[in-house]
Every structure is written in C-alpha cells, then in structure tokens.
XYZ file of C-alpha atoms in Angstrom:
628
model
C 91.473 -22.508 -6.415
C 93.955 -24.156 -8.617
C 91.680 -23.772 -11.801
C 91.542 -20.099 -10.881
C 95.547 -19.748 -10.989
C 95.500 -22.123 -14.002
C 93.815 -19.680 -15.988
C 95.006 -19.752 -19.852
C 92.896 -18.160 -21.624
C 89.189 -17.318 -23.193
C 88.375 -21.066 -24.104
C 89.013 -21.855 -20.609
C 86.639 -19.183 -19.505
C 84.491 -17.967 -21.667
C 83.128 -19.405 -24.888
C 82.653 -17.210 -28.068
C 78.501 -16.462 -28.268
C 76.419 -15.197 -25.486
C 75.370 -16.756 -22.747
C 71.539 -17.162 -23.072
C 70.553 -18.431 -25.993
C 67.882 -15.989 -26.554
C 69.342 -12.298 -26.100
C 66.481 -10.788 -24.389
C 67.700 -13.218 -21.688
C 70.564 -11.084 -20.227
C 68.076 -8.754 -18.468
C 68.123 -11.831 -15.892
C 71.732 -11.654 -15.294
C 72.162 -7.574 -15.698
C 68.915 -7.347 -13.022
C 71.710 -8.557 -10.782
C 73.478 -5.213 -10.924
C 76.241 -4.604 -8.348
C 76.191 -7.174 -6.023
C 77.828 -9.624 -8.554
C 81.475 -9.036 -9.534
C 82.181 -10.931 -12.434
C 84.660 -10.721 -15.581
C 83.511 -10.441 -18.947
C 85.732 -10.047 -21.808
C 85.388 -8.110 -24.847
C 83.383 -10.442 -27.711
C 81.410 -9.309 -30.420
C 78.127 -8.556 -28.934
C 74.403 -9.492 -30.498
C 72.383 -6.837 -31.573
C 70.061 -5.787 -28.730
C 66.464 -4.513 -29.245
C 66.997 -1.209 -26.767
C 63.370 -1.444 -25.569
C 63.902 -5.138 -24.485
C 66.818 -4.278 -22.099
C 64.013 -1.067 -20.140
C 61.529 -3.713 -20.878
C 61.852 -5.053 -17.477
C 61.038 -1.762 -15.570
C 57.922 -1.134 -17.142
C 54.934 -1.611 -14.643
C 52.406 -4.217 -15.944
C 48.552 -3.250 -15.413
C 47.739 -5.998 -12.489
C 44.118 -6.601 -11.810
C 42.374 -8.208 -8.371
C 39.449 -9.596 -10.820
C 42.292 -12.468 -11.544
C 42.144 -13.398 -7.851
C 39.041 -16.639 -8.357
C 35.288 -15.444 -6.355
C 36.853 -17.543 -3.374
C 39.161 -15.397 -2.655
C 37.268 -12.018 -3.424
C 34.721 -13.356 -0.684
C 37.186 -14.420 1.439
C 38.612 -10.894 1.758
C 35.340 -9.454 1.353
C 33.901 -11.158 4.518
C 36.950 -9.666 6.478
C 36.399 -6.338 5.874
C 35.765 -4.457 9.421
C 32.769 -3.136 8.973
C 29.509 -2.023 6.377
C 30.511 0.547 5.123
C 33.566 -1.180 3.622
C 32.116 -3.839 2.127
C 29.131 -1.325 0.712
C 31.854 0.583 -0.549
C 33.502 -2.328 -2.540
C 29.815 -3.617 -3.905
C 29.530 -0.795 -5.836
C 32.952 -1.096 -7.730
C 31.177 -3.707 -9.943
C 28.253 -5.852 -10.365
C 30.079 -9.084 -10.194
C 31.560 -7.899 -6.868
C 28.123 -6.668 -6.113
C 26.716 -10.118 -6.381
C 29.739 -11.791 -4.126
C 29.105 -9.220 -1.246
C 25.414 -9.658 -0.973
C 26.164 -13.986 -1.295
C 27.393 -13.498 2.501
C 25.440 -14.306 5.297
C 25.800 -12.178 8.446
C 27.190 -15.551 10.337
C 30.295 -15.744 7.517
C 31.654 -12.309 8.199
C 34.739 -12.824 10.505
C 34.149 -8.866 11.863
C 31.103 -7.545 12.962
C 31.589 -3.924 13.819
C 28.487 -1.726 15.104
C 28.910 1.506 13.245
C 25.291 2.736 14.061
C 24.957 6.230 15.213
C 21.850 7.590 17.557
C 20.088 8.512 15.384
C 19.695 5.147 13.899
C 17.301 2.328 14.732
C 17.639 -1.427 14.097
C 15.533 -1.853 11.326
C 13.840 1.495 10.708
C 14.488 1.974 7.203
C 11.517 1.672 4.089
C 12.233 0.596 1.181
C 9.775 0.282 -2.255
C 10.743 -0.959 -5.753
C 7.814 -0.837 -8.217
C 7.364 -2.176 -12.014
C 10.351 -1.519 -14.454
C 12.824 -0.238 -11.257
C 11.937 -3.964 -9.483
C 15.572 -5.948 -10.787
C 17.665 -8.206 -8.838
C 20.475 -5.193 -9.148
C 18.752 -2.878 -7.020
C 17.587 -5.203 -4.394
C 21.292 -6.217 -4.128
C 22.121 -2.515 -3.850
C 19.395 -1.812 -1.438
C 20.530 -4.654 0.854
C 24.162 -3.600 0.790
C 23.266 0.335 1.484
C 21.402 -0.297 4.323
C 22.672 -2.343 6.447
C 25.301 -0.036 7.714
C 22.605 2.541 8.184
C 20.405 1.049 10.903
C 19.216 -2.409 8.324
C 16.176 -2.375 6.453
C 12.845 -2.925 8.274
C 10.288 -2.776 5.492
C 10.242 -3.893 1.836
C 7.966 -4.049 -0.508
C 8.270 -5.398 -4.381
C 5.205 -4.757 -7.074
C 6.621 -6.306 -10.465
C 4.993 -4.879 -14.149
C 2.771 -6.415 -15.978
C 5.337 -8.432 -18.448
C 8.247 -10.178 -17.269
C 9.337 -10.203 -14.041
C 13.294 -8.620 -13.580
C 12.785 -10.216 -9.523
C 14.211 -13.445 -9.268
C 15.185 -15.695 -6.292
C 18.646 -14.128 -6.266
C 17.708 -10.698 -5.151
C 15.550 -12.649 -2.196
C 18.972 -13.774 -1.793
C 20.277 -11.029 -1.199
C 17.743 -8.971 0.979
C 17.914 -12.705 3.281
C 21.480 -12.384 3.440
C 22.091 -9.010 4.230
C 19.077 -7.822 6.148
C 18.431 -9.781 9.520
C 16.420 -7.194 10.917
C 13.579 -7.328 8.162
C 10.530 -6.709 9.641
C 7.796 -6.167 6.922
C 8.237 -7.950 3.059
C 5.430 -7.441 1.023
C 5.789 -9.242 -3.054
C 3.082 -8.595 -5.478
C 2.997 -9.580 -9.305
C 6.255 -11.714 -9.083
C 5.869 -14.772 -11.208
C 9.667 -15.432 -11.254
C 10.314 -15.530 -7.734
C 9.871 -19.324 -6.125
C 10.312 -21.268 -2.880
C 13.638 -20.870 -3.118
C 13.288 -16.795 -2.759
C 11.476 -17.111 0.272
C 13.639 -19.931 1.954
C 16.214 -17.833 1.505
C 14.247 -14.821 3.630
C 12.996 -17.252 6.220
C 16.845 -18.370 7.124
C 17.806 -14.548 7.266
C 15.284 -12.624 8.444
C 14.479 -14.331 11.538
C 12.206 -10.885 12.763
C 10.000 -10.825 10.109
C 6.277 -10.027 11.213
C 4.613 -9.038 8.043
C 4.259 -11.251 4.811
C 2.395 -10.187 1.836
C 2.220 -12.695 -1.087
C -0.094 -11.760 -3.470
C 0.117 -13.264 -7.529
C 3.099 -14.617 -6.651
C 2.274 -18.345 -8.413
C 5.220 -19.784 -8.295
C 5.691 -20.118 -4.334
C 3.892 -23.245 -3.071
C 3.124 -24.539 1.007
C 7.143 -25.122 1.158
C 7.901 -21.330 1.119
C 5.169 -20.456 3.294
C 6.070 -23.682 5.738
C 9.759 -22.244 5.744
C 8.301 -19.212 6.798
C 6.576 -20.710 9.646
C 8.975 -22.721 11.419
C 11.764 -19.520 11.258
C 9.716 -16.603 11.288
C 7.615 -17.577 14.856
C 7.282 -13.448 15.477
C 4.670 -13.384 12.479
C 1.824 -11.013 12.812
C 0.259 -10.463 9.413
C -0.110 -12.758 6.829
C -1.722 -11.893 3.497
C -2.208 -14.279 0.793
C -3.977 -12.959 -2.575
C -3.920 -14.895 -6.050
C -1.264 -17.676 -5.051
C -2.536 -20.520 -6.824
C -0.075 -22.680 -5.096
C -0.817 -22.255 -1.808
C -3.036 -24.285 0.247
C -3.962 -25.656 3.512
C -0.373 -27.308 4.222
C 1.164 -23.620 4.456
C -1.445 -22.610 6.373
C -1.812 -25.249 8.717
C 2.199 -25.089 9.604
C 1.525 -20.957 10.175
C -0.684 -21.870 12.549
C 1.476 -24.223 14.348
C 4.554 -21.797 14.914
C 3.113 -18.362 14.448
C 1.145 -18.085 17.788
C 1.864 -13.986 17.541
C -0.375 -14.091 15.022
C -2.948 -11.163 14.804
C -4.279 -11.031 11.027
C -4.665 -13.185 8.291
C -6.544 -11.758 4.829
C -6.801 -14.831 2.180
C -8.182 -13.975 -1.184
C -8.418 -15.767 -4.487
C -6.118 -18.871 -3.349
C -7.841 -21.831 -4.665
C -6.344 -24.652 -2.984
C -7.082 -23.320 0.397
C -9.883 -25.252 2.162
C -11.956 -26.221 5.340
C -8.718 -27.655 6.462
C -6.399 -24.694 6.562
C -9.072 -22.193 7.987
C -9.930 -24.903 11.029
C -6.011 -24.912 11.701
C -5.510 -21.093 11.694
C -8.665 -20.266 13.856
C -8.111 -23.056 16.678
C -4.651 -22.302 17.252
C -5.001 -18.227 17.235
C -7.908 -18.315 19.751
C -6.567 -15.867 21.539
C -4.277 -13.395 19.434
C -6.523 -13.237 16.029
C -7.900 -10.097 15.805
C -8.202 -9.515 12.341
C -9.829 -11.886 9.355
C -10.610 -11.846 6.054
C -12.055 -14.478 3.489
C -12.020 -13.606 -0.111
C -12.992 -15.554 -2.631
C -12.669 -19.204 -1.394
C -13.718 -22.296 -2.110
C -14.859 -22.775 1.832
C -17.874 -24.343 3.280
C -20.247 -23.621 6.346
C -17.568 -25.501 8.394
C -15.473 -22.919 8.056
C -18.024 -20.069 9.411
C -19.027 -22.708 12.089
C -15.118 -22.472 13.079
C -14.802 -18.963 13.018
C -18.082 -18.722 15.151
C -16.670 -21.009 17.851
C -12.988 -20.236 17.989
C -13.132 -16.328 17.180
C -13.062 -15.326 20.647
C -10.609 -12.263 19.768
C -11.532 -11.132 16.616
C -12.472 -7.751 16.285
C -12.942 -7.043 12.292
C -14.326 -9.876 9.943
C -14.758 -9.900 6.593
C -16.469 -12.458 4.610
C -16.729 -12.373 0.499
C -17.110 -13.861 -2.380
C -17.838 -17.248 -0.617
C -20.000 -19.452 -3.411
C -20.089 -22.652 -1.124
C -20.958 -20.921 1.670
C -25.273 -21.600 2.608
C -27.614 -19.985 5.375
C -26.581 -22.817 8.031
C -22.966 -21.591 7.882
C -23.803 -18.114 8.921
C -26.738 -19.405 11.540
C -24.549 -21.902 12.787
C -21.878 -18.750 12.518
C -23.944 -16.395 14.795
C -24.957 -19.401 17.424
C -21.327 -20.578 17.788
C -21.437 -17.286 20.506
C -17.412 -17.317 20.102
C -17.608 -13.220 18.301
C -18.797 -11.670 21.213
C -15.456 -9.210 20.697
C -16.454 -8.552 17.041
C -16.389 -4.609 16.384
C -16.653 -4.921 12.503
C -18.907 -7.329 9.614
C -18.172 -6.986 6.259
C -20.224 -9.366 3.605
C -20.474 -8.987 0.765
C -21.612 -11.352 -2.151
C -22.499 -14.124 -0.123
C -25.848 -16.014 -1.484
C -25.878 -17.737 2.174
C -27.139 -14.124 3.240
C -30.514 -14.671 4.244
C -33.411 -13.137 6.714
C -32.406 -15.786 9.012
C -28.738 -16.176 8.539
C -28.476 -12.370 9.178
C -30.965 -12.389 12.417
C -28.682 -14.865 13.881
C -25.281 -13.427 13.250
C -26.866 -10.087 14.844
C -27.716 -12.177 18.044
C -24.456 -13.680 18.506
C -22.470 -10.461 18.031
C -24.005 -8.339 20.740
C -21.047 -5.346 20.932
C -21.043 -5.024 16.774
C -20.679 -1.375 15.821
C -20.169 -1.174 12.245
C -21.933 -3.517 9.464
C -21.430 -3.738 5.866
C -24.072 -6.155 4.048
C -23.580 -5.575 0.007
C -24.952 -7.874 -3.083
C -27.618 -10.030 -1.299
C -30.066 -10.721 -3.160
C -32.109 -12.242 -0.690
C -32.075 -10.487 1.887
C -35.137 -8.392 2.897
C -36.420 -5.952 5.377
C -37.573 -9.189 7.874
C -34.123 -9.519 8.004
C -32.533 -6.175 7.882
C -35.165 -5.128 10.872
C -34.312 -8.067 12.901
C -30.680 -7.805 12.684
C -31.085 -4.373 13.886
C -32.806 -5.702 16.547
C -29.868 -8.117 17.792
C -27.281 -5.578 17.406
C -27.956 -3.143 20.195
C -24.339 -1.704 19.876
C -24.173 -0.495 16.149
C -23.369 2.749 15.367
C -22.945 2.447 11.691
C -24.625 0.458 8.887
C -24.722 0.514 5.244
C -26.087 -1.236 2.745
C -24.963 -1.945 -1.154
C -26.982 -3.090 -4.005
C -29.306 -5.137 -1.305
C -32.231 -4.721 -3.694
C -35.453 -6.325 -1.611
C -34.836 -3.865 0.878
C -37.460 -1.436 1.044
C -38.339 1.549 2.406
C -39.958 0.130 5.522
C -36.644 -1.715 5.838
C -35.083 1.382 5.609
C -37.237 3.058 8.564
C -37.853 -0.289 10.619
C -34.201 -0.186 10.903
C -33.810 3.105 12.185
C -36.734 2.956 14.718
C -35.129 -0.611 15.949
C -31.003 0.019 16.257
C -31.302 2.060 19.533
C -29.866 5.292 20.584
C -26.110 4.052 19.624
C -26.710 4.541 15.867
C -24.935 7.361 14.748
C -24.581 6.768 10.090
C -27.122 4.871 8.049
C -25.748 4.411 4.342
C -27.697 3.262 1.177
C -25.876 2.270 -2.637
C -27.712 1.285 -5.546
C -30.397 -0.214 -3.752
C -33.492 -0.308 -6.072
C -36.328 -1.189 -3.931
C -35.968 1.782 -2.007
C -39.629 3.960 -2.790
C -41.307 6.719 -1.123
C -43.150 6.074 1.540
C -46.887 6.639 1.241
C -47.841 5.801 5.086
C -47.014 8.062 7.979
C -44.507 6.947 11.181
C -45.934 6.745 14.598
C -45.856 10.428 15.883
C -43.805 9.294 19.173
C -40.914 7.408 16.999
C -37.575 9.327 16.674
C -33.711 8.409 16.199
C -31.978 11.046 18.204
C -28.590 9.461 17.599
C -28.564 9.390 14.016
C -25.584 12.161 13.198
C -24.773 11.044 9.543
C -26.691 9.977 6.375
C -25.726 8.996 2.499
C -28.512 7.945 -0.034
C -26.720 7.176 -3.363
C -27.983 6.247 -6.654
C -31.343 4.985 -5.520
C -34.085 6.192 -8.130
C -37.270 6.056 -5.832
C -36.270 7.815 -2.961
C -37.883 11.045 -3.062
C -39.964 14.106 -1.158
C -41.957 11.946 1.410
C -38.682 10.582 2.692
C -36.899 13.205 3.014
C -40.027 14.692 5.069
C -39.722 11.704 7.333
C -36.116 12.055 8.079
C -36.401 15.929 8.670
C -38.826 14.477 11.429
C -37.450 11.444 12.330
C -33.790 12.389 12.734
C -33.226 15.970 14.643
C -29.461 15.711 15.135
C -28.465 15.427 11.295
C -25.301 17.014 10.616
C -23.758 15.277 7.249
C -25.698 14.448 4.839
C -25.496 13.043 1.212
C -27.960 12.511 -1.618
C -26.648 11.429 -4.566
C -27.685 11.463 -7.736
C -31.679 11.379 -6.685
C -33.317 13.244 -9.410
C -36.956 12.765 -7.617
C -36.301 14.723 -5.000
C -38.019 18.103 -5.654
C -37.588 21.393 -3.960
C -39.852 20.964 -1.687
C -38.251 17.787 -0.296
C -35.011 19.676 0.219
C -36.769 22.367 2.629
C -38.087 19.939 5.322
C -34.265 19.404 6.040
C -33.881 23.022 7.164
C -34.432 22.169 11.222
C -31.498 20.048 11.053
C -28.322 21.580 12.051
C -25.839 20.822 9.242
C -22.511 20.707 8.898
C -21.653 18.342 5.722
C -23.800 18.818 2.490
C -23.640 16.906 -0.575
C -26.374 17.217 -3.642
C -24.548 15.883 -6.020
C -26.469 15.337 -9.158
C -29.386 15.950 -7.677
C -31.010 17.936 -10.308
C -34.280 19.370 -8.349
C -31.858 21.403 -5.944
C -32.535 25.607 -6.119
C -31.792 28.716 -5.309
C -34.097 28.676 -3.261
C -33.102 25.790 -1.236
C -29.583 26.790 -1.156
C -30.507 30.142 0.399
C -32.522 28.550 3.221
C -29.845 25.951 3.928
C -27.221 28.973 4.050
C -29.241 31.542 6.156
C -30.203 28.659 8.554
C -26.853 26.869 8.842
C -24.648 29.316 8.147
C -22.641 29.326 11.440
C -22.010 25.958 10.935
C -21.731 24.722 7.495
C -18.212 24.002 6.495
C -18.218 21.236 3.343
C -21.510 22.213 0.170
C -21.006 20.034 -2.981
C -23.092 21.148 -5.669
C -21.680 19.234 -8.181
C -23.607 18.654 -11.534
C -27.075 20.825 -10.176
C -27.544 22.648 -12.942
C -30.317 24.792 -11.652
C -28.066 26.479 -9.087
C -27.101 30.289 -10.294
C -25.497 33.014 -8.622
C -28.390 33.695 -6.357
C -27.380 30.737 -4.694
C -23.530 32.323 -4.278
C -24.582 35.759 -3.236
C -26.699 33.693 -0.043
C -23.376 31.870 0.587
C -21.426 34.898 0.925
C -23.265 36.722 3.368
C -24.523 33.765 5.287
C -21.809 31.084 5.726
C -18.951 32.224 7.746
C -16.809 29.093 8.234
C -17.543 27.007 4.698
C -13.827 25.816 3.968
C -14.679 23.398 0.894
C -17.237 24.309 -1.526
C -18.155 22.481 -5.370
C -19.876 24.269 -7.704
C -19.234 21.836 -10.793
C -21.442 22.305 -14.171
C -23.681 24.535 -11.993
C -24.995 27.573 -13.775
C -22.594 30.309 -12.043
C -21.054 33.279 -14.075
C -18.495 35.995 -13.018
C -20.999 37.912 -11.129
C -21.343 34.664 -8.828
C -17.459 34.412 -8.115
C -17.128 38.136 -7.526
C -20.048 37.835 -5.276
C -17.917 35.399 -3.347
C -15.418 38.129 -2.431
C -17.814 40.734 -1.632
C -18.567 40.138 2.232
C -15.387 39.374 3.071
C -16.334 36.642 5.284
C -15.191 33.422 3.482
C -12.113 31.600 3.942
C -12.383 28.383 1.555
C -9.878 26.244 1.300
C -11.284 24.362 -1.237
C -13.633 25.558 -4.361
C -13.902 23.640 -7.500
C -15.578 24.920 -10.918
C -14.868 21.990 -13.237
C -16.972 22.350 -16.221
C -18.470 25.901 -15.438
C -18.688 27.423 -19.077
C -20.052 30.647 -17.906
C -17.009 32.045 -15.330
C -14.058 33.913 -17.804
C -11.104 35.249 -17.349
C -13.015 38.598 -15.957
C -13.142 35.946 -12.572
C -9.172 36.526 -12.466
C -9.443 39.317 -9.463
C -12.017 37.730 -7.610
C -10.119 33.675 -7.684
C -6.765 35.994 -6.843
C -8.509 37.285 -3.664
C -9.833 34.154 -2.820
C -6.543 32.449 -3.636
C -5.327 34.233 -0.171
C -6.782 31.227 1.816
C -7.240 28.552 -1.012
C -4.878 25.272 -1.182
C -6.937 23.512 -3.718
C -9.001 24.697 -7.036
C -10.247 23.014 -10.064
C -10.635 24.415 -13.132
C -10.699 21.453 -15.191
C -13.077 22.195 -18.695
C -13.951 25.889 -17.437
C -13.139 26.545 -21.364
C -13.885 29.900 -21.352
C -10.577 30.668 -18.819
C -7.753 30.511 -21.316
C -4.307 29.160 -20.378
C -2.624 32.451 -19.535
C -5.086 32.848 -16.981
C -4.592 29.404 -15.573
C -0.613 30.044 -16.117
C -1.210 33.270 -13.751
C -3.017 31.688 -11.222
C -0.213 28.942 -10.876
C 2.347 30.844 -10.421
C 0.126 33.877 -8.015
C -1.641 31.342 -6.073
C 1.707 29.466 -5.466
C 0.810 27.220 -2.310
C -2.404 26.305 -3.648
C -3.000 22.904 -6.247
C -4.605 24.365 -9.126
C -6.343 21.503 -11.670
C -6.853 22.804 -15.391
C-alpha cells in the first residue's frame, strides 16, 4: 500500500507510449469493459485504424467440416435415430460417405421409427447402366433404412466402365441388415472385397445373383457361405473366377438351399456339382447347368442325389456322353422331377433319352432341342417311359420324322395335353394311313413352326387323330393347301394362329368362323396374303366373343374394317393391321367404333393412314395403345 501513497508522478506510473506494442492490441484490454477500474492519464495517443477497434465484434464464418472425419462419425453415430442421420447424408457427399462407413453395431442409439405400414425389409430397389454409381447406392442405403430397410437390390452396370465399386457394396452392407435379395450383373469393378463387405452385413440374405462379375473369386462366394446360412438361390453366370471351392463351401453352410442355375463359369467342375447335390438332398428343388465343362459324373450325381428336384435343366454340356444321361435316368434318385430341359447336348441319344424317360416316371413337361442324334426310336420310347407328360416339344431335332411325330402321340397316354415342333426338318407328310382305332383324346394344344414338309395329309391325320383341339398354331407352313385347313373344322377351337401360312382362304376362314364362332376368341392372320374382306364379313356375323384378332399384310380394304362394325357383335380388344396398304383414312369411323372396346391396335406401315389420322385416334381412343 505504501507505493500507492508514494505516488509521485507519471514515471512512477505510467510510461510515455502505449502499452502493447502493437496498437491493435488494446482491444484485449478495452474487451475488459467495466469490471476493471483503472487510471489512465492523458498521453498522446497512436493513431487507431477505427475498423480494428469493431474488429473484434464481427462474427467469423465457422465451419463443422474443420472438425477431422473422427469426429463427424463420432457425432454422426449418436444421432437418435434414421432419419437424422439420412438427413445429414445428404448435406454433402463427403458426409454422405462417413454416414454410410457405419455399421449398425457402431451406432450408440438405435431408435425404431417404423410405422405399420412398414415391413422389415420390404422395399425394391434397381439401378441400371449410366444411373449404377457408388453415389446412389450410398443414397439408397441411407433413404431406406428408416423406411422399413431395403429387401431387394439389384445392379446391371453399362457396357463401358463400371461407376460400381466395392465402396457402394460398402455401403448397402453397412446400412442394410435386412437385405434379402442382391442381384449384380456386368460389374467388372466390384471384387471380393464388395461382397465381404455384404456377407458381414446382410446376415438375411437369401438370393445371390452374380453374373459377369469377373473380378469376384471362391473367397467372396465362401464369405457368403459361412454368413449368409439362410441362402435360397444362387445364380452364377459368366464369373470366370469362380469355381468348385465357392461352391463346395455353399454347400456346406447353405442347407436352405432350393436353387442353384450355373452358366458359363469355367472353373466349375465334377467337384463343385458332387458337393452341391449331396448336401441339398433334400431342399434342391431347382437346377440348372449351362455351359460347363462337366462330365457324366456329374449327371450320375444328379441322378442319385436329386431326390427333390422338381425342374432340371441341362445345356450346353460338350463333355457330357450317352452313359452320363443312362447312368442319369438309372440312378432312380428324379422320381420328383416335374420339368427336363436339354438342349445342345451331343450325349442325347435313342438310348440316353429311353432311359432318362424310365427313371423319371411323374415328368410332365419335356424340352429336347439341338440333338442331332436323336431319332424317332428314341423320341417313341421316351414317350413310352413317361406315362405322366402332359407337354412336349421339340427344337431343331432334325432325324425326327413324321412317324416320330405320330408314334409319340399314339404312345404318351391320355395325360398329354400340347405337342410342339421348331425347325425340325425331317418332319414330311405322311403317305401311310394310322390304325382306324388309334386316337389322342387328351391332346388340347398344338404348334408346328417353321417345318417345310409338313403339309395336307397331316393335318388330315390330326383332324382325326386329335378331337379335343382347341389352340392351334401353324407357322409359316407354306405346303399346307386349302384343303388341309378344312379337315380341322370338327375340332372345337378356341386359339388360331396361321401365321405365314400362305395357302390359308376365304374360304377356310369362313368355315372356321361359322363352325367355331361361339368359341373362338384369339385368329392371327398375320402375313396370309390371300385373306380379303370376305374373310372379315364371315367374322363379323359369326364370331361373337373373338377379343384379339391379326390381320397383318393380309389383303383387307375399308370395306373389310367397316364390315367389322356392321353386326354389332364384336368386342376385340386387340386388332392389329401392320402393313395393310389397302385400309385409309376412310377406316377412321369404323376403328373409332371399334375403339369403344379396344386397348391395343397396330398400325405400324398402314401408309396409306396419314398421321393426323393416327394423331386422332390417340387422343379419341385414349385408353387404348395405339402402334404407328
């Protein structure tokens, strides 16, 4: 205190100059305002900047992107609930990236904010070629997992390069538990790492569809196995990296598993198809070999362990000789096998085929296409075996004949309801008659397409041989004549198709009308060019509930269409007159009228309809898809 009273003077208390050295300093002391009583005597002051004294009241921009990512996710990973953190993902795609980088076992709250009308895991999602990036599938993982979670997902990349990478697999894994269904096509950019990151996070996934994705190898798929265990479906296509090690461990976990379709993979062997099939005895239901480089043994395995499959197909199998499917068809383990599908197997012989038949006694629907050497021994004698099928049909099998043809029909039983034929050349007409007491009652449906020498004396067989015809199709068989059109008049039909069939009338249009005119409801005409407006005037009068009708490059005018309207009687829902030079715009009142029922109509190279017409009809015929 005695310095205090001592006082003498300024040196003793104050020295000339300021304070601070640099003048912009003061604001530290004046910020002190009023709780500090101090005396300061008059000095000659510095010159001071007036916007450096304010300069400490002005508010400074301050930004939370200065906080480091640890932090951000941190806070991020506190946030109560979905919504919240959704709503801070879409500030930015840096913040973006940090919210979809946590796993649902790092957030500290876990709030339910799901409503009733939601469902764990209900919600489809599909990204296809340019719109497939990392961004979206960040966005689309975010978005829904306050809305119920995504269930199904499916990727399909472009052509060129890949904008799907491993991170947005990161991100569905990590934000989407409840995943269900992922399906990846064309992704070349998306490895093992991708899918180890789904099989830690979606623990529910039941579907998995690889297909050209060549970077992911057996450890994805093995990943997959050991956390996925709820795996139903598994479909490989075009993954060149994939072999029987992936397999083999999907068939040590997965014992849900119903279906497995393997195409084009070419390090997948004996091995792997052995594993799958003897530890899915009893849940496979569905297979499918495409394009492997398999032997018999793996036919032999499929015969003896396939106890619950119900659908098989088998193609594209080079390695594969007649013992695999004898030994196939003796292994008596497809006695549950609804439906064969083979198709450009050389093992497909006479005998091969006899045996399968044997050992698949409750078969109901057979495919057979590109076997050369099969013939109508074997065709007959399969037919034989297979007591239970309802439906066969036959593509580009070219030493079938036409006894093959008719054996097979007298021999399949009472069960066979559709016989089909493609682009199988042998086919002729027959020049001997059937036994007068042979019949196939059960035969409902019929398609001959694209085989040259099926003509009149066939058709004159069926007519006889199969009473119950309903649908019928003959395509593009220009030797059938009028005449072999007319012994199909006693059949009661309900489908029609002539397409291309350029020895179809008037005539024969008539008869078919006036005789099945309470019950025809689809006629496809397409490309006879002998048809005429005769054949619409018959139509009119006679068919009462025809709903889909094709009169394409047939010879119809405007007197045909009007003729439509005349009776009053039709109701089409379809009509199609693609290519019919002859109809004008003078058809306008007659396609308005029949626009009152119509959804579909093509008018595709009618060019003598101009476009206002066409413009009309669009917007008069409003609820109905007009083509032009």
């Amino acid at each position: 205190m005695s310095h205090i009273y001592s006082f003498a003077g300024e040196s003793d208390f104050y020295r000339s100059g300021s304070i601070y050295p640099n003048p912009k300093d003061a604001n530290l002391f004046l910020s002190l305002g009023s709780l500090v009583d101090c005396y300061y005597p008059p000095s000659k002051r510095s010159r001071v900047v007036a916007p450096s004294v304010f300069s400490a009241f002005e508010e400074k921009p301050v930004s939370i992107d200065v906080l480091p990512d640890e932090c951000l996710f941190e806070i991020f990973r506190r946030l109560p609930g979905p919504q919240e953190r959704s709503a801070c993902a879409f500030v930015s795609k840096h913040w973006l990236t940090l919210v979809t980088s946590i796993r649902q076992s790092e957030l500290d709250v876990v709030v339910d904010n799901r409503t009733e009308d939601d469902c764990e895991g209900c919600l489809s999602r599909s990204l296809d070629g340019k719109k497939a990036t990392d961004v979206r599938l960040a966005a689309i993982a975010v978005g829904t997992a306050g809305r119920g979670g995504l269930g199904k997902l499916s990727i399909r990349g472009s052509d060129s390069a890949s904008k799907v990478s491993d991170l947005g697999l990161r991100s569905i894994g990590r934000s989407c538990p409840s995943l269900g269904s992922l399906s990846l096509c064309n992704l070349s950019t998306v490895t093992d790492s991708g899918l180890l990151e789904i099989a830690e996070g979606c623990p529910q996934l039941e579907k998995l569809d690889l297909t050209r994705c060549p970077s992911i190898t057996d450890k994805g798929l093995v990943a997959i196995a050991k956390s996925c265990s709820n795996l139903s479906e598994l479909t490989l296509e075009a993954c060149s990296s994939i072999g029987d090690e992936g397999l083999q461990a999907v068939a040590r976990s997965c014992s849900k598993l119903k279906s497995v379709s393997i195409k084009n993979c070419p390090l997948v062997r004996d091995q792997g198809i052995a594993a799958l099939l003897s530890n899915t005895t009893y849940s496979l239901t569905k297979l499918r070999l495409q394009m492997l480089n398999v032997t018999d043994m793996s036919l032999a395995v499929v015969g003896h362990y396939g106890l619950s499959v119900t659908e098989l197909v088998l193609a594209g199998l080079p390695y594969v000789t007649e013992k695999g499917f004898w030994v196939m068809g003796n292994g008596i383990g497809l006695q549950k096998l609804n439906s064969l599908t083979i198709t450009a197997c050389q093992g497909v012989t006479d005998t091969g085929l006899e045996s399968v038949g044997k050992g698949c006694p409750n078969m109901k629907k057979a495919l057979i296409s590109k076997s050369p050497l099969l013939s109508d021994y074997g065709l007959v004698s399969f037919a034989k075996g297979s007591l239970s099928l309802e439906s066969i049909q036959l593509e580009e099998c070219h030493r079938i004949t036409q006894f093959g043809f008719f054996g097979s029909l007298l021999n399949c039983g009472a069960k066979l309801k559709a016989f089909s034929m493609v682009n199988c050349l042998g086919i002729r007409d027959l020049t001997t008659r059937l036994p007068a007491s042979s019949h196939c009652s059960g035969l409902r449906s019929l398609s001959v397409r694209n085989c040259p020498g099926f003509g009149d004396a066939n058709l004159a067989a069926l007519g006889k041989l199969c009473p119950q015809l309903e649908d019928i199709e003959l395509f593009g068989l220009k030797g059938v004549t009028e005449s072999g059109f007319l012994h199909l008049l006693q059949n009661s039909l309900v489908k029609v198709n002539f397409s291309g069939c350029s020895g179809l009338t008037d005539r024969v249009v008539s008869a078919i009308s006036a005789r099945n005119g309470l019950t025809l409801e689809v006629l496809n005409m397409d490309g006879c060019i002998r048809i005429s407006d005769a054949s619409l005037v018959s139509i009119a009068a006679n068919c009462q509930i025809l709903s889909d009708l094709d009169l394409s490059k047939c010879s119809v005018t405007d007197s045909g269409i009007q003729a439509l309207t005349s009776s009053g009687k039709l109701k089409l829902q379809i009509l199609s007159m693609a290519g019919c030079s002859a109809v004008t715009d003078k058809s306008l009142p007659a396609i308005v009228k029949l626009g009152s029922t119509l959804l579909g109509l093509n008018l595709q190279q009618c060019r003598s309809i101009s476009t206002s017409t066409v413009d009309f009809l669009v917007e008069r015929l409003y609820k109905c898809d007009i083509l032009s």
